[in-house]
Short mmCIF file of C-alpha atoms in Angstrom, two decimals:
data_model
loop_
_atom_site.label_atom_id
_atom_site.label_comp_id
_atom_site.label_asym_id
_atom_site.label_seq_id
_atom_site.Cartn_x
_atom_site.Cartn_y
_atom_site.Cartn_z
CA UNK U 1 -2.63 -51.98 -37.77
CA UNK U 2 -4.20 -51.30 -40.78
CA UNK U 3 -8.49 -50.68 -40.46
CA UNK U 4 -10.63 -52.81 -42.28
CA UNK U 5 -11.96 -51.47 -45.17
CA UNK U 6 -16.28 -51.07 -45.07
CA UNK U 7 -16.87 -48.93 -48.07
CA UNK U 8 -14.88 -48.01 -51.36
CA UNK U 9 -15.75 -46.43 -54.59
CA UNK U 10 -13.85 -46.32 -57.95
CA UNK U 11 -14.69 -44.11 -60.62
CA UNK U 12 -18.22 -42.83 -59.73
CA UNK U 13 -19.87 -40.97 -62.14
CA UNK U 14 -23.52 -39.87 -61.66
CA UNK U 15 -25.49 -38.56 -64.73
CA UNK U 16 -29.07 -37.12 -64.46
CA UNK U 17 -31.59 -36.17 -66.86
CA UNK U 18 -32.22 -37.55 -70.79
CA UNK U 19 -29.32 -38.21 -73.52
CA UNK U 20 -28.80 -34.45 -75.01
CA UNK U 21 -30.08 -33.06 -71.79
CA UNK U 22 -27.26 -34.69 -69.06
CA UNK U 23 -25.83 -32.80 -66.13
CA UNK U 24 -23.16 -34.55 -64.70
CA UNK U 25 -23.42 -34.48 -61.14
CA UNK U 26 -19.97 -36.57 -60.17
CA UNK U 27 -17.10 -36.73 -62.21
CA UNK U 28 -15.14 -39.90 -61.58
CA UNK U 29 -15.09 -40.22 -57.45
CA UNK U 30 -12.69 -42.55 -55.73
CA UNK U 31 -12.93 -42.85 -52.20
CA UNK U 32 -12.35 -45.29 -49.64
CA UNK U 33 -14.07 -45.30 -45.72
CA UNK U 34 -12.33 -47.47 -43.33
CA UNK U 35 -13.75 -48.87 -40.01
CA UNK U 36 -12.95 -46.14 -37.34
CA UNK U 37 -12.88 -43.55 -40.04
CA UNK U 38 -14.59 -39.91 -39.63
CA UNK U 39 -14.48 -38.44 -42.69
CA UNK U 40 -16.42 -34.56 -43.35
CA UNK U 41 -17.42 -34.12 -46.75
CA UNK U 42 -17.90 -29.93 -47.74
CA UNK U 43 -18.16 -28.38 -50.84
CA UNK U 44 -20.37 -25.51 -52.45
CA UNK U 45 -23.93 -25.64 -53.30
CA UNK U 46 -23.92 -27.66 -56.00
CA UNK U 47 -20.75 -29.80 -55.57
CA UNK U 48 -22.29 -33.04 -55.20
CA UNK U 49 -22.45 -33.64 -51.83
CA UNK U 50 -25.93 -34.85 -51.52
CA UNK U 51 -26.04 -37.12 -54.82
CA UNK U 52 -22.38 -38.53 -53.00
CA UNK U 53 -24.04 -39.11 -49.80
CA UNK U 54 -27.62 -40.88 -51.41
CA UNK U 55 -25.23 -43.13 -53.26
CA UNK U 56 -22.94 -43.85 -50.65
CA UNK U 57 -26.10 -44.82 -48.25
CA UNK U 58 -27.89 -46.86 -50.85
CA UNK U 59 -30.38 -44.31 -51.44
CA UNK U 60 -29.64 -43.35 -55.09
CA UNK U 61 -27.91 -45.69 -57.80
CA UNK U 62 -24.84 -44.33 -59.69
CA UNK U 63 -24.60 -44.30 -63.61
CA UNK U 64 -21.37 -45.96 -64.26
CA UNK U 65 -18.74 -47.06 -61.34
CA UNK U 66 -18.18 -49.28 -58.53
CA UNK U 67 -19.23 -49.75 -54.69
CA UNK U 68 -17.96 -52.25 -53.03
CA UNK U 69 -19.20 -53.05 -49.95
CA UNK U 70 -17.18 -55.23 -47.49
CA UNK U 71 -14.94 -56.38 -50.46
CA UNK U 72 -18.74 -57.02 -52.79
CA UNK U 73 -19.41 -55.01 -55.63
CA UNK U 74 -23.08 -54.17 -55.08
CA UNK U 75 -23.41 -51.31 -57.41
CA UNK U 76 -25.96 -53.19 -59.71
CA UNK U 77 -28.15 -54.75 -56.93
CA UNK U 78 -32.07 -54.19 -57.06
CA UNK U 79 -33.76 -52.18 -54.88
CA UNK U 80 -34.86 -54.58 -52.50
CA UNK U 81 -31.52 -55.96 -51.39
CA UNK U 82 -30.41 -52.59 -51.16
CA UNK U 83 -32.90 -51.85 -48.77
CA UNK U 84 -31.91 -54.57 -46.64
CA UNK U 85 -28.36 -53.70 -47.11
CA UNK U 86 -29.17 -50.42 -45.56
CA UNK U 87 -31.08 -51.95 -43.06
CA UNK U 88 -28.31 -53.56 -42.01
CA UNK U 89 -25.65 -51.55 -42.66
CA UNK U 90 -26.14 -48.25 -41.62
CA UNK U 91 -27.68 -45.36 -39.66
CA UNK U 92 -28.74 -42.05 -40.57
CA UNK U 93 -28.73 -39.09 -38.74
CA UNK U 94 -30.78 -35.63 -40.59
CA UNK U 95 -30.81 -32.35 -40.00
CA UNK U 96 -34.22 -32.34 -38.86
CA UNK U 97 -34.20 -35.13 -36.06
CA UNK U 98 -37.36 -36.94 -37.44
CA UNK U 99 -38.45 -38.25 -33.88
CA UNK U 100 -41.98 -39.58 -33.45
CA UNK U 101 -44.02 -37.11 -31.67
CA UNK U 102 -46.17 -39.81 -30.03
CA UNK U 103 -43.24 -41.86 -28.20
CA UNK U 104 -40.88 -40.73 -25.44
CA UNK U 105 -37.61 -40.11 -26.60
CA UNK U 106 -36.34 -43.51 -25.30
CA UNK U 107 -39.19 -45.06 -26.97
CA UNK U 108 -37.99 -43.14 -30.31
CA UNK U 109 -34.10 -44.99 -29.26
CA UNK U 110 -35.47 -48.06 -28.80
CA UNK U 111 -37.43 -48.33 -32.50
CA UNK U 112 -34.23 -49.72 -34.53
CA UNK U 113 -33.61 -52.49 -32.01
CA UNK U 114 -37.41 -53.22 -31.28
CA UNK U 115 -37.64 -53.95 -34.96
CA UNK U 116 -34.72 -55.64 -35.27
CA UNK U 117 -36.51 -58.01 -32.54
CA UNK U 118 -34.23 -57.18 -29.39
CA UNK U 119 -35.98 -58.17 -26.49
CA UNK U 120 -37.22 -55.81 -24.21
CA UNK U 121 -35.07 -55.96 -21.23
CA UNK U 122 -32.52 -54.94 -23.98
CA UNK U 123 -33.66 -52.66 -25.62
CA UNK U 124 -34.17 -51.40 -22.26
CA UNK U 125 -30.48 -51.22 -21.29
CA UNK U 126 -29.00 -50.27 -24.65
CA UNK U 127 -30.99 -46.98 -24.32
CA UNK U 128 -30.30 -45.94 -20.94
CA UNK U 129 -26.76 -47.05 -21.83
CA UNK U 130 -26.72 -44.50 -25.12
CA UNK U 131 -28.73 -42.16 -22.54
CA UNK U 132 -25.90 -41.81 -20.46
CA UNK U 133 -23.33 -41.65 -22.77
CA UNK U 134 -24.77 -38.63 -24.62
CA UNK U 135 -25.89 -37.08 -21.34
CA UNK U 136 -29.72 -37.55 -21.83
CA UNK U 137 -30.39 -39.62 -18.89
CA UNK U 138 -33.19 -36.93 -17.17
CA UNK U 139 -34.71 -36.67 -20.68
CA UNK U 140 -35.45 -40.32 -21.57
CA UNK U 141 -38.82 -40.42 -20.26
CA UNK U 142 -40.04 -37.37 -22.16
CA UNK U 143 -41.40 -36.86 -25.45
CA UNK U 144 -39.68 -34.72 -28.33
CA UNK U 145 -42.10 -31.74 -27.92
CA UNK U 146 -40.20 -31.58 -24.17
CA UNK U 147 -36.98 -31.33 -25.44
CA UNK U 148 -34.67 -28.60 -27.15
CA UNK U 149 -33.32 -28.82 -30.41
CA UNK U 150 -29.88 -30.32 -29.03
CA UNK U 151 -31.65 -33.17 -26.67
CA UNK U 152 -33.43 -34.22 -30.11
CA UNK U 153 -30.88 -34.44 -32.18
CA UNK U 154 -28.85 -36.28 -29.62
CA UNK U 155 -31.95 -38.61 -29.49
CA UNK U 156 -31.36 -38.73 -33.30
CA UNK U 157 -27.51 -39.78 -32.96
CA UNK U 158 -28.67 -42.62 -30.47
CA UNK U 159 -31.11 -43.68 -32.30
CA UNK U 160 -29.15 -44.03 -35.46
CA UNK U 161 -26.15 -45.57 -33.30
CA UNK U 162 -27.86 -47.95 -30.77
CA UNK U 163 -27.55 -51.04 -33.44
CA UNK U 164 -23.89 -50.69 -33.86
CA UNK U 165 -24.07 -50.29 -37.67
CA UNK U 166 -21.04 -50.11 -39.49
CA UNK U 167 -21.35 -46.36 -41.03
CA UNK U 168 -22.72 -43.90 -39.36
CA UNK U 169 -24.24 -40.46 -42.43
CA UNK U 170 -24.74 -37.74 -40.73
CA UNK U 171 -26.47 -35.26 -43.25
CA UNK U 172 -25.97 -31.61 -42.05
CA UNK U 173 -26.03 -32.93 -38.85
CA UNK U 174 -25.54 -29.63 -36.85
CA UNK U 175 -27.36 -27.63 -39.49
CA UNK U 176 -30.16 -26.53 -37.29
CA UNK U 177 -28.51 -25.78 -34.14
CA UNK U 178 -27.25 -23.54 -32.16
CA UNK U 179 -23.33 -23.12 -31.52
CA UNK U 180 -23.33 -24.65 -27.82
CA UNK U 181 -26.01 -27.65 -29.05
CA UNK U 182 -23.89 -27.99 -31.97
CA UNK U 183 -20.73 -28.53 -30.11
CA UNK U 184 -22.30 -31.33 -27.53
CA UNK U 185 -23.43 -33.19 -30.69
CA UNK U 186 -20.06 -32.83 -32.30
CA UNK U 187 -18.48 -33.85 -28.62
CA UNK U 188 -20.93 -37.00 -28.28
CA UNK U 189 -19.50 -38.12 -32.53
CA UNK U 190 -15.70 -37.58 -31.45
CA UNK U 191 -16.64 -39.99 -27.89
CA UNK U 192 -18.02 -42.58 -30.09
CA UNK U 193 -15.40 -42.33 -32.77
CA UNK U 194 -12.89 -42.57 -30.13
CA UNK U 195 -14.49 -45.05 -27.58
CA UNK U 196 -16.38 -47.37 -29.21
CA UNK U 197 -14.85 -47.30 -32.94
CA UNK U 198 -17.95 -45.51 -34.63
CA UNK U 199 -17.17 -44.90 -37.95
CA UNK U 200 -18.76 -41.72 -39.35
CA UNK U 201 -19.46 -40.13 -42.73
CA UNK U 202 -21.16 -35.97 -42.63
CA UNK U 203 -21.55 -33.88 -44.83
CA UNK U 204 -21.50 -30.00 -43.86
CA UNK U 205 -21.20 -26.77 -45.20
CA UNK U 206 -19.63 -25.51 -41.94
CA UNK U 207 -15.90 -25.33 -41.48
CA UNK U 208 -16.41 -25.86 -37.52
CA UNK U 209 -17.88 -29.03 -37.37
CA UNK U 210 -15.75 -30.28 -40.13
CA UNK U 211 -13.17 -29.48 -38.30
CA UNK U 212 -13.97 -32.48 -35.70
CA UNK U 213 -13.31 -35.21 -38.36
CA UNK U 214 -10.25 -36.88 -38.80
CA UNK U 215 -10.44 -36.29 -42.80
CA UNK U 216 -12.22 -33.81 -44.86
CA UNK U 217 -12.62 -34.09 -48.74
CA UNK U 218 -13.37 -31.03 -50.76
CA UNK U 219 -16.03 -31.29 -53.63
CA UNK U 220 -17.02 -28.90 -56.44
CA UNK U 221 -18.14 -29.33 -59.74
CA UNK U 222 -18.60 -32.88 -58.78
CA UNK U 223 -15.19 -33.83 -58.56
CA UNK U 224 -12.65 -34.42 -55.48
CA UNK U 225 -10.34 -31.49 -55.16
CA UNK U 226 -8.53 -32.40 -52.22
CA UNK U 227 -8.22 -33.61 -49.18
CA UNK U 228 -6.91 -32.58 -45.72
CA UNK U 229 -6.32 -34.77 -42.71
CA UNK U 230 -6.21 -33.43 -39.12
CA UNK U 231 -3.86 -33.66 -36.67
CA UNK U 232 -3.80 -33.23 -32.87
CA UNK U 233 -4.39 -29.50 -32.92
CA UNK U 234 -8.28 -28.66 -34.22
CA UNK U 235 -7.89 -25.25 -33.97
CA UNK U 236 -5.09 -25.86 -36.45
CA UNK U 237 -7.13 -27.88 -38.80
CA UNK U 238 -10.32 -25.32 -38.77
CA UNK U 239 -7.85 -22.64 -39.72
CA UNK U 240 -6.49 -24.92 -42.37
CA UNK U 241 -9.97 -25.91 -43.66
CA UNK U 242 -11.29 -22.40 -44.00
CA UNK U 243 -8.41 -21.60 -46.18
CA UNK U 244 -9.18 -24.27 -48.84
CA UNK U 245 -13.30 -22.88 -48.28
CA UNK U 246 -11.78 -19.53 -49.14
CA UNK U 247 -9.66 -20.29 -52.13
CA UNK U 248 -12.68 -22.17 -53.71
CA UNK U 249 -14.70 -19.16 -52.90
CA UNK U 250 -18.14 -20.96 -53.55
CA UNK U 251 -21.08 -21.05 -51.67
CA UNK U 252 -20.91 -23.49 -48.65
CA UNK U 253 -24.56 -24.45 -48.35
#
């Protein structure tokens, strides 16, 4: 059965500075992310793989193109409904975690639903639900300062995934951890892209945890080189993903 399609763009182009003074930052993007999907984007420094991801999450506004967003074209919307498209839309997970200090980390879960207005029996059950899943059951009850760098950005992935939205951006999302952390974070995307349908969009300079997605696309100079889809061997795909890196010989960063 064919997936539903959540997010598609034709011809992106994304211009910045004055007239006489342009770099072009994307040259003509297609690309379409379908429910279930877990698409790595990598690329050198440079490639475009933050302007793609800002415009892909509503965060930045192309210069000429289309989005289309469950089969609407919301490219020219203002500001304010794309804020509440994002609100409702999608999740975010950084590179830096950005858990309150103040609230236990199943206080820092809880936030998206709490403001969403879920009641608090639950918001209650979702997180100890998520808690479980991700294997952070023990640390629930303690605050961010408690934790290592691999509880909190767990926390992060729960938090970002406890409303169900329909795209998951992970930006770097393993960028400041260490091998085993990043592999339990990359294990806990692959359960929810498998188990409960999350569809999820990283970028990352690192061959390994692209190597967990289903599809990776290749940027530089702003345009799409190529892409490579995975089969059921990983080790297969990393080995096939750092020989595209190599050829393009840029910078992954």
């Amino acid at each position: 059965m064919k997936e539903r399609v959540i997010l598609e763009i034709r011809n992106l182009i994304k211009d910045y500075g004055a007239r006489g003074v342009c770099t072009r930052a994307l040259r003509g993007i297609d690309l379409v992310i379908a429910e279930n999907d877990f698409i790595a984007v990598m690329g050198p420094s440079g490639s475009g793989k933050t302007t793609l991801l800002n415009i892909l999450s509503f965060i930045d506004k192309p210069t000429q193109g289309q989005i289309i967003l469950n089969g609407r074209n919301i490219a020219g919307l203002s500001g304010d409904k794309l804020s509440e498209l994002r609100r409702n839309t999608i999740s975010y997970v950084f590179q830096d975690y950005n858990l309150l200090d103040t609230m236990t980390l199943q206080d820092n879960i809880a936030l998206p639903l709490a403001l969403k207005g879920v009641s608090a029996a639950e918001c209650i059950r979702r997180t100890e639900e998520y808690g479980r899943l991700f294997g952070l059951s023990a640390q629930l009850d303690k605050y961010p300062c408690q934790l290592s760098g691999g509880q909190k950005q767990k926390g992060a992935a729960c938090r970002a995934l406890v409303t169900g939205p329909e795209i998951l951006f992970a930006d770097e999302p393993t960028g400041a951890l260490d091998s085993k952390s990043g592999k339990e974070l990359l294990t806990c995307f692959k359960m929810m892209n498998d188990r409960r349908r999350a569809t999820i969009f990283m970028v990352t300079h690192d061959s390994y945890a692209a190597s967990w997605a289903k599809d990776v696309y290749f940027l530089n100079d702003g345009a799409m080189k190529c892409r490579l889809s995975r089969g059921s061997d990983r080790k297969e795909f990393y080995d096939r993903i750092m020989e595209v890196q190599t050829s393009m010989r840029g910078n992954f960063i």
